mmCIF file of N, CA and C in Angstrom:
data_model
loop_
_atom_site.group_PDB
_atom_site.id
_atom_site.type_symbol
_atom_site.label_atom_id
_atom_site.label_comp_id
_atom_site.label_asym_id
_atom_site.label_seq_id
_atom_site.Cartn_x
_atom_site.Cartn_y
_atom_site.Cartn_z
ATOM 1 N N UNK A 1 119.548 42.013 12.428
ATOM 2 C CA UNK A 1 118.308 41.658 11.808
ATOM 3 C C UNK A 1 117.429 40.962 12.831
ATOM 4 N N UNK A 2 116.148 41.370 12.870
ATOM 5 C CA UNK A 2 115.239 40.769 13.818
ATOM 6 C C UNK A 2 114.883 39.367 13.453
ATOM 7 N N UNK A 3 114.662 38.556 14.444
ATOM 8 C CA UNK A 3 114.338 37.163 14.220
ATOM 9 C C UNK A 3 112.910 36.960 13.835
ATOM 10 N N UNK A 4 111.987 37.817 14.339
ATOM 11 C CA UNK A 4 110.557 37.650 14.064
ATOM 12 C C UNK A 4 110.063 38.894 13.283
ATOM 13 N N UNK A 5 109.032 38.666 12.473
ATOM 14 C CA UNK A 5 108.431 39.781 11.723
ATOM 15 C C UNK A 5 107.804 40.821 12.674
ATOM 16 N N UNK A 6 107.037 40.319 13.633
ATOM 17 C CA UNK A 6 106.428 41.179 14.644
ATOM 18 C C UNK A 6 107.186 41.014 15.961
ATOM 19 N N UNK A 7 107.492 42.118 16.562
ATOM 20 C CA UNK A 7 108.137 41.997 17.859
ATOM 21 C C UNK A 7 107.027 41.947 18.932
ATOM 22 N N UNK A 8 107.378 41.569 20.124
ATOM 23 C CA UNK A 8 106.418 41.518 21.217
ATOM 24 C C UNK A 8 105.925 42.877 21.573
ATOM 25 N N UNK A 9 106.718 43.904 21.392
ATOM 26 C CA UNK A 9 106.307 45.267 21.697
ATOM 27 C C UNK A 9 105.178 45.673 20.738
ATOM 28 N N UNK A 10 105.295 45.387 19.485
ATOM 29 C CA UNK A 10 104.266 45.728 18.558
ATOM 30 C C UNK A 10 102.974 44.966 18.822
ATOM 31 N N UNK A 11 103.117 43.674 19.193
ATOM 32 C CA UNK A 11 101.940 42.902 19.535
ATOM 33 C C UNK A 11 101.226 43.468 20.753
ATOM 34 N N UNK A 12 101.953 43.851 21.747
ATOM 35 C CA UNK A 12 101.391 44.471 22.940
ATOM 36 C C UNK A 12 100.730 45.788 22.621
ATOM 37 N N UNK A 13 101.353 46.593 21.794
ATOM 38 C CA UNK A 13 100.771 47.864 21.389
ATOM 39 C C UNK A 13 99.439 47.672 20.641
ATOM 40 N N UNK A 14 99.375 46.679 19.775
ATOM 41 C CA UNK A 14 98.113 46.379 19.031
ATOM 42 C C UNK A 14 97.027 45.962 19.992
ATOM 43 N N UNK A 15 97.345 45.155 20.962
ATOM 44 C CA UNK A 15 96.349 44.657 21.957
ATOM 45 C C UNK A 15 95.841 45.866 22.782
ATOM 46 N N UNK A 16 96.732 46.683 23.279
ATOM 47 C CA UNK A 16 96.334 47.842 24.110
ATOM 48 C C UNK A 16 95.519 48.823 23.277
ATOM 49 N N UNK A 17 95.863 49.023 22.006
ATOM 50 C CA UNK A 17 95.091 49.895 21.159
ATOM 51 C C UNK A 17 93.674 49.349 20.908
ATOM 52 N N UNK A 18 93.582 48.073 20.732
ATOM 53 C CA UNK A 18 92.245 47.447 20.548
ATOM 54 C C UNK A 18 91.388 47.582 21.765
ATOM 55 N N UNK A 19 91.921 47.376 22.906
ATOM 56 C CA UNK A 19 91.133 47.545 24.153
ATOM 57 C C UNK A 19 90.738 49.007 24.356
ATOM 58 N N UNK A 20 91.616 49.927 24.058
ATOM 59 C CA UNK A 20 91.313 51.366 24.195
ATOM 60 C C UNK A 20 90.202 51.773 23.231
ATOM 61 N N UNK A 21 90.266 51.378 21.981
ATOM 62 C CA UNK A 21 89.261 51.725 20.994
ATOM 63 C C UNK A 21 87.908 51.128 21.420
ATOM 64 N N UNK A 22 87.920 49.884 21.858
ATOM 65 C CA UNK A 22 86.671 49.240 22.337
ATOM 66 C C UNK A 22 86.052 49.976 23.493
ATOM 67 N N UNK A 23 86.844 50.386 24.441
ATOM 68 C CA UNK A 23 86.346 51.086 25.623
ATOM 69 C C UNK A 23 85.765 52.446 25.220
ATOM 70 N N UNK A 24 86.416 53.141 24.330
ATOM 71 C CA UNK A 24 85.912 54.441 23.870
ATOM 72 C C UNK A 24 84.599 54.261 23.100
ATOM 73 N N UNK A 25 84.545 53.233 22.278
ATOM 74 C CA UNK A 25 83.342 52.936 21.516
ATOM 75 C C UNK A 25 82.145 52.663 22.425
ATOM 76 N N UNK A 26 82.357 51.825 23.433
ATOM 77 C CA UNK A 26 81.262 51.485 24.390
ATOM 78 C C UNK A 26 80.863 52.724 25.147
ATOM 79 N N UNK A 27 81.797 53.567 25.536
ATOM 80 C CA UNK A 27 81.475 54.758 26.310
ATOM 81 C C UNK A 27 80.695 55.760 25.487
ATOM 82 N N UNK A 28 80.949 55.869 24.210
ATOM 83 C CA UNK A 28 80.250 56.872 23.371
ATOM 84 C C UNK A 28 78.965 56.363 22.768
ATOM 85 N N UNK A 29 78.898 55.111 22.360
ATOM 86 C CA UNK A 29 77.691 54.568 21.719
ATOM 87 C C UNK A 29 76.701 53.955 22.708
ATOM 88 N N UNK A 30 77.182 53.664 23.904
ATOM 89 C CA UNK A 30 76.302 53.114 24.949
ATOM 90 C C UNK A 30 76.052 51.616 24.800
ATOM 91 N N UNK A 31 75.377 51.080 25.793
ATOM 92 C CA UNK A 31 75.054 49.665 25.828
ATOM 93 C C UNK A 31 73.939 49.385 26.804
ATOM 94 N N UNK A 32 73.308 48.241 26.682
ATOM 95 C CA UNK A 32 72.258 47.785 27.563
ATOM 96 C C UNK A 32 72.677 46.411 28.078
ATOM 97 N N UNK A 33 72.646 46.220 29.401
ATOM 98 C CA UNK A 33 72.978 44.938 29.981
ATOM 99 C C UNK A 33 71.885 44.541 30.941
ATOM 100 N N UNK A 34 71.413 43.298 30.812
ATOM 101 C CA UNK A 34 70.433 42.729 31.723
ATOM 102 C C UNK A 34 71.130 41.591 32.464
ATOM 103 N N UNK A 35 71.121 41.676 33.778
ATOM 104 C CA UNK A 35 71.734 40.586 34.611
ATOM 105 C C UNK A 35 70.592 39.729 35.146
ATOM 106 N N UNK A 36 70.691 38.461 34.914
ATOM 107 C CA UNK A 36 69.657 37.515 35.326
ATOM 108 C C UNK A 36 70.296 36.399 36.225
ATOM 109 N N UNK A 37 70.602 36.708 37.492
ATOM 110 C CA UNK A 37 71.319 35.756 38.350
ATOM 111 C C UNK A 37 70.589 34.486 38.664
ATOM 112 N N UNK A 38 69.268 34.502 38.571
ATOM 113 C CA UNK A 38 68.477 33.317 38.888
ATOM 114 C C UNK A 38 67.967 32.560 37.647
ATOM 115 N N UNK A 39 68.421 32.968 36.481
ATOM 116 C CA UNK A 39 68.012 32.341 35.194
ATOM 117 C C UNK A 39 66.490 32.305 35.045
ATOM 118 N N UNK A 40 65.849 33.473 35.268
ATOM 119 C CA UNK A 40 64.406 33.540 35.188
ATOM 120 C C UNK A 40 63.904 33.875 33.805
ATOM 121 N N UNK A 41 64.755 34.480 32.953
ATOM 122 C CA UNK A 41 64.273 34.867 31.643
ATOM 123 C C UNK A 41 64.795 33.947 30.542
ATOM 124 N N UNK A 42 63.986 33.793 29.503
ATOM 125 C CA UNK A 42 64.363 33.013 28.327
ATOM 126 C C UNK A 42 65.006 33.939 27.260
ATOM 127 N N UNK A 43 64.769 35.214 27.385
ATOM 128 C CA UNK A 43 65.314 36.170 26.432
ATOM 129 C C UNK A 43 64.918 37.572 26.803
ATOM 130 N N UNK A 44 65.447 38.530 26.070
ATOM 131 C CA UNK A 44 65.114 39.935 26.272
ATOM 132 C C UNK A 44 65.217 40.634 24.917
ATOM 133 N N UNK A 45 64.350 41.644 24.771
ATOM 134 C CA UNK A 45 64.300 42.369 23.504
ATOM 135 C C UNK A 45 64.220 43.867 23.838
ATOM 136 N N UNK A 46 64.987 44.643 23.071
ATOM 137 C CA UNK A 46 64.877 46.105 23.150
ATOM 138 C C UNK A 46 63.859 46.517 22.085
ATOM 139 N N UNK A 47 62.818 47.259 22.490
ATOM 140 C CA UNK A 47 61.831 47.701 21.519
ATOM 141 C C UNK A 47 61.447 49.116 21.781
ATOM 142 N N UNK A 48 60.985 49.803 20.695
ATOM 143 C CA UNK A 48 60.575 51.188 20.840
ATOM 144 C C UNK A 48 59.184 51.227 21.427
ATOM 145 N N UNK A 49 58.674 52.404 21.699
ATOM 146 C CA UNK A 49 57.405 52.547 22.395
ATOM 147 C C UNK A 49 56.201 51.956 21.647
ATOM 148 N N UNK A 50 56.322 51.886 20.315
ATOM 149 C CA UNK A 50 55.182 51.359 19.529
ATOM 150 C C UNK A 50 55.323 49.855 19.272
ATOM 151 N N UNK A 51 56.492 49.296 19.568
ATOM 152 C CA UNK A 51 56.711 47.877 19.315
ATOM 153 C C UNK A 51 57.036 47.616 17.861
ATOM 154 N N UNK A 52 57.253 48.653 17.079
ATOM 155 C CA UNK A 52 57.537 48.509 15.647
ATOM 156 C C UNK A 52 58.962 48.096 15.407
ATOM 157 N N UNK A 53 59.890 48.621 16.181
ATOM 158 C CA UNK A 53 61.288 48.278 16.038
ATOM 159 C C UNK A 53 61.712 47.404 17.206
ATOM 160 N N UNK A 54 62.379 46.295 16.915
ATOM 161 C CA UNK A 54 62.827 45.396 17.935
ATOM 162 C C UNK A 54 64.273 45.015 17.697
ATOM 163 N N UNK A 55 65.021 44.890 18.784
ATOM 164 C CA UNK A 55 66.410 44.460 18.675
ATOM 165 C C UNK A 55 66.673 43.491 19.825
ATOM 166 N N UNK A 56 66.946 42.229 19.524
ATOM 167 C CA UNK A 56 67.148 41.240 20.593
ATOM 168 C C UNK A 56 68.426 41.490 21.406
ATOM 169 N N UNK A 57 68.379 41.187 22.663
ATOM 170 C CA UNK A 57 69.591 41.184 23.495
ATOM 171 C C UNK A 57 70.181 39.830 23.352
ATOM 172 N N UNK A 58 71.484 39.775 23.183
ATOM 173 C CA UNK A 58 72.188 38.527 22.974
ATOM 174 C C UNK A 58 72.821 38.054 24.298
ATOM 175 N N UNK A 59 72.979 36.772 24.392
ATOM 176 C CA UNK A 59 73.698 36.187 25.580
ATOM 177 C C UNK A 59 75.119 36.673 25.513
ATOM 178 N N UNK A 60 75.527 37.425 26.522
ATOM 179 C CA UNK A 60 76.847 37.981 26.565
ATOM 180 C C UNK A 60 77.796 37.095 27.362
ATOM 181 N N UNK A 61 77.362 36.638 28.467
ATOM 182 C CA UNK A 61 78.105 35.749 29.343
ATOM 183 C C UNK A 61 77.026 35.042 30.167
ATOM 184 N N UNK A 62 77.424 34.117 30.966
ATOM 185 C CA UNK A 62 76.444 33.406 31.812
ATOM 186 C C UNK A 62 75.709 34.414 32.673
ATOM 187 N N UNK A 63 74.363 34.379 32.573
ATOM 188 C CA UNK A 63 73.461 35.242 33.330
ATOM 189 C C UNK A 63 73.441 36.694 32.836
ATOM 190 N N UNK A 64 74.053 37.012 31.705
ATOM 191 C CA UNK A 64 74.044 38.367 31.198
ATOM 192 C C UNK A 64 73.537 38.411 29.759
ATOM 193 N N UNK A 65 72.722 39.429 29.492
ATOM 194 C CA UNK A 65 72.208 39.671 28.128
ATOM 195 C C UNK A 65 72.588 41.085 27.793
ATOM 196 N N UNK A 66 73.014 41.349 26.527
ATOM 197 C CA UNK A 66 73.469 42.664 26.163
ATOM 198 C C UNK A 66 73.184 42.987 24.709
ATOM 199 N N UNK A 67 73.104 44.310 24.432
ATOM 200 C CA UNK A 67 73.018 44.849 23.076
ATOM 201 C C UNK A 67 73.401 46.278 23.112
ATOM 202 N N UNK A 68 73.474 46.871 21.919
ATOM 203 C CA UNK A 68 73.725 48.282 21.763
ATOM 204 C C UNK A 68 72.425 48.942 21.316
ATOM 205 N N UNK A 69 71.973 49.958 22.008
ATOM 206 C CA UNK A 69 70.711 50.598 21.604
ATOM 207 C C UNK A 69 70.897 51.449 20.376
ATOM 208 N N UNK A 70 70.021 51.275 19.405
ATOM 209 C CA UNK A 70 70.040 52.049 18.168
ATOM 210 C C UNK A 70 68.931 53.076 18.156
ATOM 211 N N UNK A 71 68.015 52.993 19.170
ATOM 212 C CA UNK A 71 66.856 53.892 19.238
ATOM 213 C C UNK A 71 66.384 53.917 20.696
ATOM 214 N N UNK A 72 65.600 54.979 21.029
ATOM 215 C CA UNK A 72 65.005 55.074 22.335
ATOM 216 C C UNK A 72 63.993 53.942 22.526
ATOM 217 N N UNK A 73 63.965 53.300 23.651
ATOM 218 C CA UNK A 73 63.021 52.221 23.888
ATOM 219 C C UNK A 73 63.013 51.678 25.286
ATOM 220 N N UNK A 74 62.488 50.483 25.389
ATOM 221 C CA UNK A 74 62.350 49.799 26.666
ATOM 222 C C UNK A 74 62.794 48.345 26.503
ATOM 223 N N UNK A 75 63.231 47.734 27.551
ATOM 224 C CA UNK A 75 63.654 46.331 27.536
ATOM 225 C C UNK A 75 62.415 45.464 27.889
ATOM 226 N N UNK A 76 62.100 44.550 26.998
ATOM 227 C CA UNK A 76 61.034 43.568 27.262
ATOM 228 C C UNK A 76 61.697 42.269 27.721
ATOM 229 N N UNK A 77 61.397 41.866 28.994
ATOM 230 C CA UNK A 77 61.920 40.620 29.503
ATOM 231 C C UNK A 77 60.964 39.512 29.118
ATOM 232 N N UNK A 78 61.458 38.443 28.551
ATOM 233 C CA UNK A 78 60.651 37.287 28.164
ATOM 234 C C UNK A 78 60.918 36.200 29.195
ATOM 235 N N UNK A 79 60.061 36.090 30.191
ATOM 236 C CA UNK A 79 60.268 35.153 31.275
ATOM 237 C C UNK A 79 59.989 33.716 30.880
ATOM 238 N N UNK A 80 60.641 32.781 31.536
ATOM 239 C CA UNK A 80 60.401 31.364 31.295
ATOM 240 C C UNK A 80 58.992 30.964 31.672
ATOM 241 N N UNK A 81 58.356 31.716 32.570
ATOM 242 C CA UNK A 81 56.986 31.394 33.001
ATOM 243 C C UNK A 81 55.970 31.816 31.951
ATOM 244 N N UNK A 82 56.415 32.496 30.874
ATOM 245 C CA UNK A 82 55.503 32.953 29.840
ATOM 246 C C UNK A 82 55.143 34.436 29.983
ATOM 247 N N UNK A 83 55.502 35.023 31.071
ATOM 248 C CA UNK A 83 55.171 36.437 31.340
ATOM 249 C C UNK A 83 56.152 37.318 30.565
ATOM 250 N N UNK A 84 55.651 38.449 30.106
ATOM 251 C CA UNK A 84 56.481 39.455 29.449
ATOM 252 C C UNK A 84 56.334 40.758 30.196
ATOM 253 N N UNK A 85 57.496 41.355 30.557
ATOM 254 C CA UNK A 85 57.491 42.523 31.392
ATOM 255 C C UNK A 85 58.366 43.593 30.742
ATOM 256 N N UNK A 86 57.931 44.852 30.699
ATOM 257 C CA UNK A 86 58.740 45.949 30.212
ATOM 258 C C UNK A 86 59.499 46.594 31.392
ATOM 259 N N UNK A 87 60.803 46.735 31.244
ATOM 260 C CA UNK A 87 61.616 47.318 32.292
ATOM 261 C C UNK A 87 62.711 48.202 31.681
ATOM 262 N N UNK A 88 63.010 49.295 32.336
ATOM 263 C CA UNK A 88 64.147 50.120 32.013
ATOM 264 C C UNK A 88 64.010 50.930 30.751
ATOM 265 N N UNK A 89 64.202 52.254 30.855
ATOM 266 C CA UNK A 89 64.241 53.131 29.680
ATOM 267 C C UNK A 89 65.648 53.154 29.113
ATOM 268 N N UNK A 90 65.732 53.039 27.773
ATOM 269 C CA UNK A 90 67.028 52.933 27.114
ATOM 270 C C UNK A 90 67.158 54.029 26.057
ATOM 271 N N UNK A 91 68.344 54.624 25.974
ATOM 272 C CA UNK A 91 68.599 55.649 24.984
ATOM 273 C C UNK A 91 69.989 55.391 24.370
ATOM 274 N N UNK A 92 70.162 55.665 23.086
ATOM 275 C CA UNK A 92 71.511 55.512 22.489
ATOM 276 C C UNK A 92 72.509 56.437 23.182
ATOM 277 N N UNK A 93 73.694 55.982 23.362
ATOM 278 C CA UNK A 93 74.749 56.801 23.982
ATOM 279 C C UNK A 93 74.811 56.700 25.506
ATOM 280 N N UNK A 94 73.852 55.995 26.102
ATOM 281 C CA UNK A 94 73.828 55.859 27.543
ATOM 282 C C UNK A 94 74.083 54.368 27.970
ATOM 283 N N UNK A 95 74.675 54.234 29.130
ATOM 284 C CA UNK A 95 74.876 52.886 29.652
ATOM 285 C C UNK A 95 73.714 52.551 30.575
ATOM 286 N N UNK A 96 73.017 51.464 30.245
ATOM 287 C CA UNK A 96 71.833 51.070 31.020
ATOM 288 C C UNK A 96 72.036 49.642 31.500
ATOM 289 N N UNK A 97 71.753 49.391 32.760
ATOM 290 C CA UNK A 97 71.790 48.014 33.269
ATOM 291 C C UNK A 97 70.582 47.752 34.126
ATOM 292 N N UNK A 98 70.150 46.507 34.138
ATOM 293 C CA UNK A 98 68.989 46.114 34.933
ATOM 294 C C UNK A 98 69.216 44.681 35.468
ATOM 295 N N UNK A 99 68.885 44.479 36.699
ATOM 296 C CA UNK A 99 68.973 43.113 37.266
ATOM 297 C C UNK A 99 67.557 42.558 37.456
ATOM 298 N N UNK A 100 67.374 41.381 36.896
ATOM 299 C CA UNK A 100 66.055 40.742 36.972
ATOM 300 C C UNK A 100 65.825 40.220 38.365
ATOM 301 N N UNK A 101 64.619 40.491 38.893
ATOM 302 C CA UNK A 101 64.243 40.001 40.217
ATOM 303 C C UNK A 101 63.169 38.962 40.130
ATOM 304 N N UNK A 102 62.917 38.270 41.175
ATOM 305 C CA UNK A 102 61.874 37.245 41.198
ATOM 306 C C UNK A 102 60.499 37.892 40.965
ATOM 307 N N UNK A 103 60.340 39.093 41.408
ATOM 308 C CA UNK A 103 59.060 39.812 41.223
ATOM 309 C C UNK A 103 58.748 40.056 39.764
ATOM 310 N N UNK A 104 59.813 40.254 38.958
ATOM 311 C CA UNK A 104 59.625 40.483 37.497
ATOM 312 C C UNK A 104 58.945 39.302 36.856
ATOM 313 N N UNK A 105 59.298 38.107 37.219
ATOM 314 C CA UNK A 105 58.838 36.918 36.533
ATOM 315 C C UNK A 105 57.972 36.022 37.362
ATOM 316 N N UNK A 106 57.386 36.584 38.428
ATOM 317 C CA UNK A 106 56.538 35.701 39.235
ATOM 318 C C UNK A 106 55.380 35.191 38.376
ATOM 319 N N UNK A 107 54.937 34.007 38.671
ATOM 320 C CA UNK A 107 53.854 33.409 37.864
ATOM 321 C C UNK A 107 52.585 34.217 38.011
ATOM 322 N N UNK A 108 51.963 34.419 36.889
ATOM 323 C CA UNK A 108 50.710 35.149 36.880
ATOM 324 C C UNK A 108 50.068 34.916 35.520
ATOM 325 N N UNK A 109 48.883 35.420 35.352
ATOM 326 C CA UNK A 109 48.157 35.202 34.137
ATOM 327 C C UNK A 109 48.557 36.167 33.043
ATOM 328 N N UNK A 110 48.890 35.641 31.877
ATOM 329 C CA UNK A 110 49.064 36.448 30.676
ATOM 330 C C UNK A 110 50.236 37.381 30.690
ATOM 331 N N UNK A 111 50.141 38.385 29.863
ATOM 332 C CA UNK A 111 51.177 39.371 29.719
ATOM 333 C C UNK A 111 51.011 40.504 30.680
ATOM 334 N N UNK A 112 52.052 41.086 31.137
ATOM 335 C CA UNK A 112 52.021 42.147 32.087
ATOM 336 C C UNK A 112 52.933 43.252 31.564
ATOM 337 N N UNK A 113 52.385 44.430 31.385
ATOM 338 C CA UNK A 113 53.163 45.539 30.894
ATOM 339 C C UNK A 113 53.344 46.521 32.022
ATOM 340 N N UNK A 114 54.581 46.800 32.318
ATOM 341 C CA UNK A 114 54.912 47.729 33.391
ATOM 342 C C UNK A 114 56.213 48.394 33.062
ATOM 343 N N UNK A 115 56.333 49.657 33.464
ATOM 344 C CA UNK A 115 57.585 50.317 33.245
ATOM 345 C C UNK A 115 58.232 50.518 34.603
ATOM 346 N N UNK A 116 59.536 50.359 34.639
ATOM 347 C CA UNK A 116 60.260 50.520 35.849
ATOM 348 C C UNK A 116 61.560 51.223 35.621
ATOM 349 N N UNK A 117 62.161 51.729 36.628
ATOM 350 C CA UNK A 117 63.442 52.424 36.474
ATOM 351 C C UNK A 117 64.528 51.432 36.260
ATOM 352 N N UNK A 118 65.533 51.831 35.478
ATOM 353 C CA UNK A 118 66.688 50.977 35.306
ATOM 354 C C UNK A 118 67.503 51.067 36.551
ATOM 355 N N UNK A 119 68.145 49.967 36.879
ATOM 356 C CA UNK A 119 68.885 49.992 38.135
ATOM 357 C C UNK A 119 70.000 49.140 38.063
#
């Protein structure tokens, strides 16, 4: 008779299965990651071309913001300087990443709309 209800083998199998399912899910549904190594942005939002649908990027880890795209759109960076910049084209099912540069959030007057390639 076993001493424990769950054996270590079953526990390990459950953990490996969870990681595998998560990896497959991320690969098929896609994700958006914004890396902000200099802490220049206060937030980021995924929005469609008309600005009607918005989905905030959540703090994923230190200096990283992430979400899953549910629609085609662009990432709006909300800089601490008050500037708002559009960067990166996003589509569901694709992996998109962007690194914030000093040029994105340099101080300037008002809002600035620009599109750039995801990188």
